[in-house]
XYZ file of C-alpha atoms in Angstrom:
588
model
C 0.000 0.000 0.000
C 3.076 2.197 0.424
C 4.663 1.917 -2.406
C 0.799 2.659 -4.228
C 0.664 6.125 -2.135
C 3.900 7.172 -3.149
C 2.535 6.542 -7.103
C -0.116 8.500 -5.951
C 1.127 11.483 -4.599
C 4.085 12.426 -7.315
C 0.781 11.699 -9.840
C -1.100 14.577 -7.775
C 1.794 17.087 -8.289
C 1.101 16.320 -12.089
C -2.341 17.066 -11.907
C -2.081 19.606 -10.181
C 0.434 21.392 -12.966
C -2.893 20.609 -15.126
C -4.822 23.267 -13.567
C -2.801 26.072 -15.152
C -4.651 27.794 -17.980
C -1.799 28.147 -20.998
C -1.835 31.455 -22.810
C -1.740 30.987 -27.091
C -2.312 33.415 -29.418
C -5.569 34.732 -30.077
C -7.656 32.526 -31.984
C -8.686 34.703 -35.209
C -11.853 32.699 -36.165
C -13.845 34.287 -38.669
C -16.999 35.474 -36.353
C -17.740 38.311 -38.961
C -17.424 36.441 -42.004
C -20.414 35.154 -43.897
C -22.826 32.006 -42.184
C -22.799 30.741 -46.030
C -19.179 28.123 -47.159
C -19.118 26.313 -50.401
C -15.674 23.768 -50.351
C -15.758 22.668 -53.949
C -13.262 20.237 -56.117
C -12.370 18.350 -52.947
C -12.541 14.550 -52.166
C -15.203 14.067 -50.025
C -14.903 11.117 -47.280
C -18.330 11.253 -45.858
C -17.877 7.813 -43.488
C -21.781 7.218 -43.782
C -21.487 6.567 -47.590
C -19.878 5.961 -50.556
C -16.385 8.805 -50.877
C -17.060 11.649 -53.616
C -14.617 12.850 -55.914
C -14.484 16.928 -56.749
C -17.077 16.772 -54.538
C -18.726 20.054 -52.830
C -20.207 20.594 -49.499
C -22.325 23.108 -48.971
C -22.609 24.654 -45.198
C -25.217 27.705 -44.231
C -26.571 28.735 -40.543
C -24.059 25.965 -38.779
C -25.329 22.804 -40.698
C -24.377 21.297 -43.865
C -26.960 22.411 -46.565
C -26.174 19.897 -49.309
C -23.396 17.553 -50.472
C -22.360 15.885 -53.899
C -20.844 16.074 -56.936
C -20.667 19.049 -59.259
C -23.414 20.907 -57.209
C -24.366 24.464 -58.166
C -22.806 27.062 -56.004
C -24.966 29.668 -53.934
C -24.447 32.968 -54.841
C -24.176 33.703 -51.496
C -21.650 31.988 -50.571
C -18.017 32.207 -49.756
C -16.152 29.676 -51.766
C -12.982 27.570 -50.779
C -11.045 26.076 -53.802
C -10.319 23.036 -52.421
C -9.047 21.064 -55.042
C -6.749 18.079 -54.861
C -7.384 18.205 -50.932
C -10.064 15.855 -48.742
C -12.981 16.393 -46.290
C -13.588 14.092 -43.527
C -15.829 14.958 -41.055
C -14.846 16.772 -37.713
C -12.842 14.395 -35.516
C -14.390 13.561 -31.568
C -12.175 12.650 -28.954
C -14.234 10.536 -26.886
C -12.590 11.234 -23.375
C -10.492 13.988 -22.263
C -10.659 17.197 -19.972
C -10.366 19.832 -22.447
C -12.022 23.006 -21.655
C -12.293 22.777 -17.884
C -11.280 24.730 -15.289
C -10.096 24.399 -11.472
C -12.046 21.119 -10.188
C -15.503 21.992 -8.402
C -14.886 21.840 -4.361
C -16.644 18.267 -2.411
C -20.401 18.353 -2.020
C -21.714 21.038 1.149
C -25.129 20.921 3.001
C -26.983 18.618 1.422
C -24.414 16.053 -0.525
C -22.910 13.453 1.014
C -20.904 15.433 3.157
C -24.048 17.465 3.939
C -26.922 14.938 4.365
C -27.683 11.938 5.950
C -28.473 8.717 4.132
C -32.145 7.850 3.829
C -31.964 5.073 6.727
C -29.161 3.489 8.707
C -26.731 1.620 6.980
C -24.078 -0.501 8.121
C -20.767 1.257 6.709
C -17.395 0.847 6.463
C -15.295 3.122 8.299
C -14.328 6.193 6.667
C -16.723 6.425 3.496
C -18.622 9.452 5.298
C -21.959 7.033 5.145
C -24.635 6.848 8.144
C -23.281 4.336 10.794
C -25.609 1.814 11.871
C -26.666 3.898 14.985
C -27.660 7.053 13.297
C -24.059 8.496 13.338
C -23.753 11.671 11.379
C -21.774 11.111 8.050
C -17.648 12.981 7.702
C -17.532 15.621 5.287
C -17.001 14.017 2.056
C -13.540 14.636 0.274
C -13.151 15.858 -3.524
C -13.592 13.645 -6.053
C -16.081 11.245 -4.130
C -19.013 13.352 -4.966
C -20.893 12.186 -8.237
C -23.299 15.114 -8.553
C -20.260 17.243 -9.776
C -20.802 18.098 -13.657
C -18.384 18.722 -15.904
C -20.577 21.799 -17.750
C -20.143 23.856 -14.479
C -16.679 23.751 -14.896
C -16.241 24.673 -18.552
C -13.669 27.817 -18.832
C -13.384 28.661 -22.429
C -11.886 31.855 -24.377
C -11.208 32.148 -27.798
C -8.180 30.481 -27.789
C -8.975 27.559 -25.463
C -9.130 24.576 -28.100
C -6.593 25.904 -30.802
C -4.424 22.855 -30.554
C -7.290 20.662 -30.710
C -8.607 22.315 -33.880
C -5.412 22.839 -35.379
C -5.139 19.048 -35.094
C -8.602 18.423 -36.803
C -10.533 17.493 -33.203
C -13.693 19.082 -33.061
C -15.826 17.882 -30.425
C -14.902 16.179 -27.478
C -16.024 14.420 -24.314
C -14.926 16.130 -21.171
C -14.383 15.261 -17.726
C -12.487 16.117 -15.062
C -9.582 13.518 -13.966
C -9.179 13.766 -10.422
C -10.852 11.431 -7.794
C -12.782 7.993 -7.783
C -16.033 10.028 -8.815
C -14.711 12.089 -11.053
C -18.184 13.774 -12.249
C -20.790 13.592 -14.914
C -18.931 14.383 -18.411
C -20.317 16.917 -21.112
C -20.331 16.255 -24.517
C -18.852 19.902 -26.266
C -18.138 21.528 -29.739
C -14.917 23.243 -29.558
C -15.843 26.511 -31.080
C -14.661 29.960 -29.572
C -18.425 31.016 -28.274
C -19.812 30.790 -24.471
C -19.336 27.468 -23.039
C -23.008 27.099 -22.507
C -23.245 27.465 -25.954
C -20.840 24.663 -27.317
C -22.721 22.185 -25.230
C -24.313 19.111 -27.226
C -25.141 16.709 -24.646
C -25.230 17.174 -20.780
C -24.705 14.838 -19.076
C -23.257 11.393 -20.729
C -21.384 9.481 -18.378
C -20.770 9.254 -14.906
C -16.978 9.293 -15.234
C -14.961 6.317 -12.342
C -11.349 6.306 -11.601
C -9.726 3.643 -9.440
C -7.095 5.608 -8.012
C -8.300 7.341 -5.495
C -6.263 10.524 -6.051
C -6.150 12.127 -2.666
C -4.940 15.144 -3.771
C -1.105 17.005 -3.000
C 0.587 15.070 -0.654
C -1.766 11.594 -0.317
C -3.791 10.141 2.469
C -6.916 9.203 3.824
C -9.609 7.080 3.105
C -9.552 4.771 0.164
C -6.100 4.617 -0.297
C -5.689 1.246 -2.230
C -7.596 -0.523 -4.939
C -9.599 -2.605 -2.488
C -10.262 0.508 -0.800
C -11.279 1.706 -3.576
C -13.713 -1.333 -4.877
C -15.370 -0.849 -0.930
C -16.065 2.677 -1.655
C -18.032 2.390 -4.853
C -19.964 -0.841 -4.088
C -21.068 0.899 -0.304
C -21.911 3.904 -2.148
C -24.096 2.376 -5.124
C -25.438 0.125 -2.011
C -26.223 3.274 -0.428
C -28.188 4.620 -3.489
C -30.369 1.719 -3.238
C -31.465 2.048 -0.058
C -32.126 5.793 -0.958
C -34.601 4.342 -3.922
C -36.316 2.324 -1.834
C -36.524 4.802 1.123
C -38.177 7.133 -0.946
C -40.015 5.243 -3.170
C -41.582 3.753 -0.100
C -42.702 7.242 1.259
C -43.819 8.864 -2.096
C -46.451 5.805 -1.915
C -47.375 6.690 1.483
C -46.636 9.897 3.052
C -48.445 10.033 5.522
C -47.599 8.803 8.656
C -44.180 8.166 7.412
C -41.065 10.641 8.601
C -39.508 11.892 4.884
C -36.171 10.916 4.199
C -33.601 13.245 3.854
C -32.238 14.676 0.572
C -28.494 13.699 -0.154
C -27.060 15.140 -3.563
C -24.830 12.061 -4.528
C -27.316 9.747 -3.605
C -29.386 11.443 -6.134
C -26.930 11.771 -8.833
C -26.441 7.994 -8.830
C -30.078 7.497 -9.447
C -29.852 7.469 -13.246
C -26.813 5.400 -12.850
C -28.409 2.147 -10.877
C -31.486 2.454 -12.736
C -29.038 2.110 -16.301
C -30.075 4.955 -17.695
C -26.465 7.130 -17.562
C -23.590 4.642 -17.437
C -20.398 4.541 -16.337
C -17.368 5.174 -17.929
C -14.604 2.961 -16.134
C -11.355 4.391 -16.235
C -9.136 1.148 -16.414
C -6.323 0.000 -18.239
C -4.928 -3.105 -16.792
C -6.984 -6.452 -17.144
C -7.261 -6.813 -13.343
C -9.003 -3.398 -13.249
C -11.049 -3.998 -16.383
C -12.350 -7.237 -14.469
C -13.373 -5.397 -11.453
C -14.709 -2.871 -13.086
C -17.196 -5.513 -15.409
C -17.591 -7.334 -11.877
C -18.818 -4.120 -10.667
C -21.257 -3.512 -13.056
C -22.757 -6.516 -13.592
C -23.139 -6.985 -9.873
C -25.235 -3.517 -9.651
C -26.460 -3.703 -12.960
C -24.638 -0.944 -14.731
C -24.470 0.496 -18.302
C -20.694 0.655 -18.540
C -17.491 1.837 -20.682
C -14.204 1.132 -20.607
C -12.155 4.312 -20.865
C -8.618 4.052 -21.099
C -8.237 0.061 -22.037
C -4.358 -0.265 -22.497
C -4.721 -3.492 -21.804
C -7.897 -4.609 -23.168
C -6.622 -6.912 -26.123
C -5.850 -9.361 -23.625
C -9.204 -9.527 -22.651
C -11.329 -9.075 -25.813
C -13.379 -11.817 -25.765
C -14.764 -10.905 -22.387
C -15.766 -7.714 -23.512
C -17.750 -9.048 -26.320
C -19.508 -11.584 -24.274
C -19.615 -8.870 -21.958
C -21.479 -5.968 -24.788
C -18.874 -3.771 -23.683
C -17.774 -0.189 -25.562
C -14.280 0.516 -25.177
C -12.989 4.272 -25.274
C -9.470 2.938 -26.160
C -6.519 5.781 -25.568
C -3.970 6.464 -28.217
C -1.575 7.421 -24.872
C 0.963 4.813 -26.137
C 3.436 3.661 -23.334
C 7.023 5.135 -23.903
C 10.103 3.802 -23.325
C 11.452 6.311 -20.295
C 14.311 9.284 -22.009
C 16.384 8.157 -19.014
C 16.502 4.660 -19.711
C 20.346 3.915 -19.330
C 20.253 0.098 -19.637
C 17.526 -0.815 -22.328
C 18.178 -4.537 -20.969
C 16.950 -4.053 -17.508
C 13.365 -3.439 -19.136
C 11.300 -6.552 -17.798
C 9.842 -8.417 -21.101
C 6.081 -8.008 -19.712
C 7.115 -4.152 -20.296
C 8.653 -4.923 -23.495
C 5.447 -6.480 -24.567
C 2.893 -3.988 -23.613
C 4.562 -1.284 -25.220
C 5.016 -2.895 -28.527
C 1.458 -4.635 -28.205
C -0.285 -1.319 -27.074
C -0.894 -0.047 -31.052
C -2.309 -3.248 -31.834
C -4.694 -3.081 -29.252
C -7.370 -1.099 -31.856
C -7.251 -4.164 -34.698
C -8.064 -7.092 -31.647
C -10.900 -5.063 -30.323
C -11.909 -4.270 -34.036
C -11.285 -8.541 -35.221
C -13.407 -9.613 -31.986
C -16.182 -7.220 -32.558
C -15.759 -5.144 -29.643
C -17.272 -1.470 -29.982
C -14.858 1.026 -29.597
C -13.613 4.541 -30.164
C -10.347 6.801 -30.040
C -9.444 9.374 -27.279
C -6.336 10.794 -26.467
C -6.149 9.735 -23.072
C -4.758 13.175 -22.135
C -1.834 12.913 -25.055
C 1.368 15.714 -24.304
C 0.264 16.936 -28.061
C -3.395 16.834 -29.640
C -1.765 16.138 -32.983
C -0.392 12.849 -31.478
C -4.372 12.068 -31.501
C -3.960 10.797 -35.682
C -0.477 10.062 -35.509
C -1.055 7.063 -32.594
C -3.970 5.956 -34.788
C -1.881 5.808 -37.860
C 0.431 3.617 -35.524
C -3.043 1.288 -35.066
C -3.757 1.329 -38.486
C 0.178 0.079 -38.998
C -0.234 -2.366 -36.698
C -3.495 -3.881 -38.371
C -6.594 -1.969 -37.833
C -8.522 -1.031 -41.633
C -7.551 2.516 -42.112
C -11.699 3.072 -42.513
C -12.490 1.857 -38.907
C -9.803 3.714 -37.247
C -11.482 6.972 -39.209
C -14.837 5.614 -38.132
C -13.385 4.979 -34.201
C -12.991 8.983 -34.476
C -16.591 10.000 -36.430
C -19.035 8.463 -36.579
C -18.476 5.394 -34.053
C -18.461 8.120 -30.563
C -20.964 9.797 -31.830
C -23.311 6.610 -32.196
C -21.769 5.746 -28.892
C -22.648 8.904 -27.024
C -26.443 9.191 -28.482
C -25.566 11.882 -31.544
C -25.253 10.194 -34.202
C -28.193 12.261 -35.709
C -25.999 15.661 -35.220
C -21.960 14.396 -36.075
C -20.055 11.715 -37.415
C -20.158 12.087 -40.617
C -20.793 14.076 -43.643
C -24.363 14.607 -44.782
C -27.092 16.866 -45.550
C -28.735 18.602 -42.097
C -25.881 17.695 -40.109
C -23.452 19.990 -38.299
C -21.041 21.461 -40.244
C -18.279 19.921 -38.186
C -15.551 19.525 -40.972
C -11.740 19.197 -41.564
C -10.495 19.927 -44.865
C -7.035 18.129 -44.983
C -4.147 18.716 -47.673
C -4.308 14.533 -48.615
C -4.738 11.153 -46.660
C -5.610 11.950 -42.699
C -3.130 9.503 -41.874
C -0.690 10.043 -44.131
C 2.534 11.604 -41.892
C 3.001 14.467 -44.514
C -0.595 15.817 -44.532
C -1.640 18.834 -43.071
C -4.786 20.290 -41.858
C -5.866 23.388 -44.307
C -9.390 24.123 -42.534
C -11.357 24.050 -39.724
C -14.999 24.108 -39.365
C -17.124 24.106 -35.762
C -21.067 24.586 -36.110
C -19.865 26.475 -39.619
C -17.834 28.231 -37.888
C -14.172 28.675 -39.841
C -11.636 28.768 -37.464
C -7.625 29.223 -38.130
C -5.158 26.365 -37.921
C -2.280 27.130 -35.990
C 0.841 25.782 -36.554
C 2.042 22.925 -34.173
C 4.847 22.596 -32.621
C 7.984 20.877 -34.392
C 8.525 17.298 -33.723
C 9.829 14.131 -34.905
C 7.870 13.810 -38.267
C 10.012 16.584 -39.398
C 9.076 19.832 -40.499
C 6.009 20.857 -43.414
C 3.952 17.170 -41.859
C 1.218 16.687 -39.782
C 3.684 17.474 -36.174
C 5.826 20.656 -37.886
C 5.423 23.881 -39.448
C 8.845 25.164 -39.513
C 10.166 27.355 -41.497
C 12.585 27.141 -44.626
C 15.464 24.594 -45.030
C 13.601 22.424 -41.437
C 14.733 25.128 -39.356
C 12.301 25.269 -35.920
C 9.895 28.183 -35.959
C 10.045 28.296 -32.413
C 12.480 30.814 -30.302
C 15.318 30.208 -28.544
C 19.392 30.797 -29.408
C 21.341 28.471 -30.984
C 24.336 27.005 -29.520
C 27.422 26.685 -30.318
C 27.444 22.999 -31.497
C 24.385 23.574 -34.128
C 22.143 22.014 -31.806
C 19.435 24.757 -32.798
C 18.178 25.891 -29.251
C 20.003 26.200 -25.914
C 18.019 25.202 -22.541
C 20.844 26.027 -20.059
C 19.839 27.819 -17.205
C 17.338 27.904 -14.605
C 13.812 27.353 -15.924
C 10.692 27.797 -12.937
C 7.172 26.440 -13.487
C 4.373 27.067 -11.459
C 1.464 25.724 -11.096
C -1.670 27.940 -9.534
C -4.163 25.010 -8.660
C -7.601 25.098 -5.332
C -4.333 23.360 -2.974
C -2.001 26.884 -3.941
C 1.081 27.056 -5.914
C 3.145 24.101 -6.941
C 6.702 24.871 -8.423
C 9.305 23.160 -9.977
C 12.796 24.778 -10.778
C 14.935 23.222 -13.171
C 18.550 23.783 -13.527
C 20.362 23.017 -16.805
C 23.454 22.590 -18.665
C 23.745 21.332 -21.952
C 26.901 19.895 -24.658
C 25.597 19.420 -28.179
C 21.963 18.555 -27.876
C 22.004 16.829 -24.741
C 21.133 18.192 -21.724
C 21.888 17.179 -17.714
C 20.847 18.959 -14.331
C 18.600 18.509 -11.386
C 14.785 19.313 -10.716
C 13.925 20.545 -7.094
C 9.931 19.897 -6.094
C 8.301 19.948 -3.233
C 9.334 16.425 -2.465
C 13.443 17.095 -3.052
C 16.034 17.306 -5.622
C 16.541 14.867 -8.443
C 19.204 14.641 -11.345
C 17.498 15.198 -14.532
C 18.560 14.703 -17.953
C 17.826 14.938 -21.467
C 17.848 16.004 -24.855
C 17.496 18.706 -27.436
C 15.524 18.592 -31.037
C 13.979 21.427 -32.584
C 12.768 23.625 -30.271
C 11.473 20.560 -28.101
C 13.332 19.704 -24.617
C 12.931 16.128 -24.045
C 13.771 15.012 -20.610
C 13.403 12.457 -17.523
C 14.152 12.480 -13.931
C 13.391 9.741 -11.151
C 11.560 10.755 -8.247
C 11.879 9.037 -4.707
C 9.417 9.666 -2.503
C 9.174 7.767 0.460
C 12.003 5.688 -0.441
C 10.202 4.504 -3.300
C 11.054 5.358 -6.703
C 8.589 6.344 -10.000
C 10.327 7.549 -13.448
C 8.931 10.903 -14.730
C 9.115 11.969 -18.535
C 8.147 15.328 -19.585
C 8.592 17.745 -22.699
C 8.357 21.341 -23.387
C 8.259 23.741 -26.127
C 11.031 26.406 -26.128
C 10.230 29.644 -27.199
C 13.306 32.311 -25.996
C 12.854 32.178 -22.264
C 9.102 30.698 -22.546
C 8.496 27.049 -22.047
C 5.498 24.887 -22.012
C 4.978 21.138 -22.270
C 3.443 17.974 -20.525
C 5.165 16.073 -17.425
C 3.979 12.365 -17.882
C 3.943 9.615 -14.283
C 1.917 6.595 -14.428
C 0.742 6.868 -17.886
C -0.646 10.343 -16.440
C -0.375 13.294 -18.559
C 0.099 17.002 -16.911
C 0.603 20.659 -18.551
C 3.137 22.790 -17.332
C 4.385 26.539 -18.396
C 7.022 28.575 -16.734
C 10.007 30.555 -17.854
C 13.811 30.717 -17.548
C 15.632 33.019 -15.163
C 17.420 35.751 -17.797
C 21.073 36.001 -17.744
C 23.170 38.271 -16.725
């Protein structure tokens, strides 16, 4: 159980970096322009039917007006030559936490740590349930309340989703990641208008995590898996016995004292009675068994979100009706890695099995669909599911696992998912082949909204693809100075991040030297100060350092964008993904 809290609490400091809100440039979406598009002399994938060749699409008032071959243009209309280019339908990523701000605080007056259940239970120590006697319930700690909903959290600006867009991802499912009830997710658009306004469906899951995720610094009550298991199945107990409670006064009132109102006991309602279900985050095929163990026991409509290892277990999922929400969050060998050999050969396997994960689902008829799984880049969203279709998945299905197959998952199939006439004009017009390394995204629709694509950041597909827009000759478009070896960008210095998140500022403070384009140092965080090391390409900073916390040990991988003394990137612990920004202390 130690070595489990220690996991737990360097994975908080992660999370916590993921509160920040990044500043891009402002998003320059055409708000003025006109409501009326016509993309003509384009291939036209529409994923419902049969492809079209100089095809046109036709969008007015948000919706797509008409679609086919050599159609007459509206006069109206503001025309896109899109010839010798494709449209595929907007792109969903069916589980992520884009778009939300600080998490929501645990349930007051009236919630669980509020309210009494209906009747005595018999509980288990700590959960914050009635005791047998008629104890009053503990508060109840964040990320055990299921009432939260991710639509009161939305933060959005204008330039909230550029990366997303830029990478062709227009709609997503969103939910916070912290807790074992994380909250109820929202289904979104990501245009640049209100948040209430890019909502399509509120809410669609009751989002479950297994780790209990304590917050900074670990402890309390659950803090293991079992712990964890206890809480949800006295809590969906609990919800029962609030049914019945009430159910058994609304037939009688009188005579009969009312039960009390609890706020998660209501919220799981809809959730025992299968009408929202539950999207398990697990990965491993021990969790993935619990987690079908714990629905069928309760009688749950479930999903598997996450599923890194749910090849293995295919078969049971079938049997089992299950959707998967598979994430494209590949494992990684760790930058740090000195002795390749020491890697066990279970580790070995899962990381070179993990891409063909998609095509086993897919060959055993399990339904499924693509999210990121909180991915450093969004643009790594089609480049992991290129690696699935290289690894055996038909390059249709992996386009359908991010159209049309969410959007029949999540109840809007009606709305998105592919291109046709009274749909929303949610489109991507690509320069060729979506998963073709070297294409690029040309334009971005949301409700018929055009929005610009911004330029990613370099990476390794090289510069003018899919992951670079650099500028002449492959040289990075990002800042920095280069060094004297031609290694394009120097890091050395001292670099600070900070992190504003509800539990106050976390910081980091990196300290750097670098020969050529590697790069060595030492990272002090709250918990000490580690060596660090790394390596230079582009203007990316690649780099790895080995946290011990409690004389336990857990490998950290993280990289950043340099722009002159700017930096921003994504810290990665336990498959965990975590923003970070913060800036390097000027020389003198």
């Amino acid at each position: 159980m130690k070595l489990r809290k220690s996991y737990v609490t360097l994975v908080c400091v992660c999370l916590l970096l993921a509160t920040m809100t990044l500043r891009f440039t402002p998003n320059s979406a055409a708000a003025n322009a006109a409501d009326v598009y016509a993309i003509k002399g384009a291939t036209v994938v529409t994923v419902s039917g049969a492809t079209i060749r100089n095809g046109v699409v036709i969008i007015r008032d948000g919706l797509i007006e008409a679609v086919g071959a050599d159609l007459p243009i509206p006069g109206d209309a503001r025309v896109i030559d899109a010839t010798g280019m494709t449209v595929y339908p907007g792109l969903i990523d069916a589980y992520t936490n884009a778009g939300l701000g600080t998490a929501a605080p645990a349930a007051g007056a009236g919630g669980r740590g509020g309210g009494a259940p209906a009747a005595p239970v018999v509980a288990i120590p700590g959960l914050g349930v009635q005791a047998a006697g008629g104890a009053q319930p503990a508060p109840t700690p964040a990320g055990q309340s299921p009432e939260l909903m991710a639509a009161d959290q939305l933060k959005v600006t204008a330039e909230t989703f550029d990366n997303q867009r830029s990478a062709g991802i227009t709609t997503v499912l969103t939910a916070p990641r912290e807790g074992i009830y994380q909250g109820q997710s929202v289904l979104i658009n990501l245009g640049g208008e209100d948040a209430d306004k890019l909502i399509l469906k509120n809410p669609v899951s009751l989002n479950v995590s297994f780790s209990s995720g304590r917050g900074f610094g670990g402890g309390g009550y659950p803090g293991s898996l079992m712990g964890v298991f206890a809480f949800l199945r006295q809590s969906l107990l609990d919800a029962q016995h609030y049914k019945l409670a009430w159910s058994q006064y609304n037939q009688n009132k009188r005579g009969i004292q009312r039960p009390d109102t609890d706020k998660s006991l209501a919220a799981l309602q809809p959730v025992i009675d299968a009408q929202l279900p539950v999207a398990f985050s697990a990965n491993s095929v021990r969790e993935i068994k619990r987690a079908i163990g714990l629905a069928d026991e309760f009688g749950l409509k479930f999903m598997i979100a996450g599923g890194t290892q749910s090849y293995e277990v295919a078969d049971l999922l079938k049997q089992k009706n299950a959707t998967v929400l598979l994430s494209l969050n590949f494992p990684q060998r760790p930058a740090n890695l000195e002795d390749p050999e020491s890697e066990s050969l279970r580790t070995l396997r899962e990381r070179a099995d993990a891409p063909k994960a998609a095509a086993t689902l897919h060959k055993a008829g399990v339904r499924f669909a693509f999210q990121s799984g909180y991915a450093a880049r969004p643009s790594d969203f089609i480049a992991n599911a290129a690696k699935a279709v290289e690894a055996g998945l038909p390059k249709d299905i992996a386009l359908k696992a991010m159209t049309i197959y969410p959007a029949e998952i999540f109840g809007v199939s009606e709305q998105l998912g592919s291109i046709e006439k009274g749909k929303i004009a949610n489109l991507v017009v690509a320069s060729g082949d979506l998963f073709d390394r070297r294409t690029q995204i040309k334009y971005v629709f949301v409700d018929g909204k055009s929005y610009e694509v911004k330029a990613a950041a370099p990476t390794q597909a090289g510069p003018g693809g899919r992951f670079g827009a650099g500028g002449p000759g492959g040289r990075p478009g990002g800042g920095g100075r280069p060094n004297a070896d031609g290694a394009g960008l120097s890091v050395a210095g001292s670099w600070t991040v900070t992190s504003e998140s509800p539990q106050g500022p976390v910081q980091l403070t990196f300290s750097l030297t670098q020969e050529g384009n590697r790069v060595s140092g030492s990272v002090a965080s709250p918990f000490g100060t580690f060596p660090v090391t790394g390596t230079v390409s582009g203007s990316e900073l690649s780099f790895a350092f080995t946290a011990k916390i409690q004389d336990q040990e857990l490998p950290v991988t993280g990289k950043g964008t340099i722009d002159g003394n700017a930096m921003r990137g994504t810290l990665n612990a336990m498959g965990q993904d975590a923003s970070f920004s913060g800036s390097r202390t000027p020389r003198q």
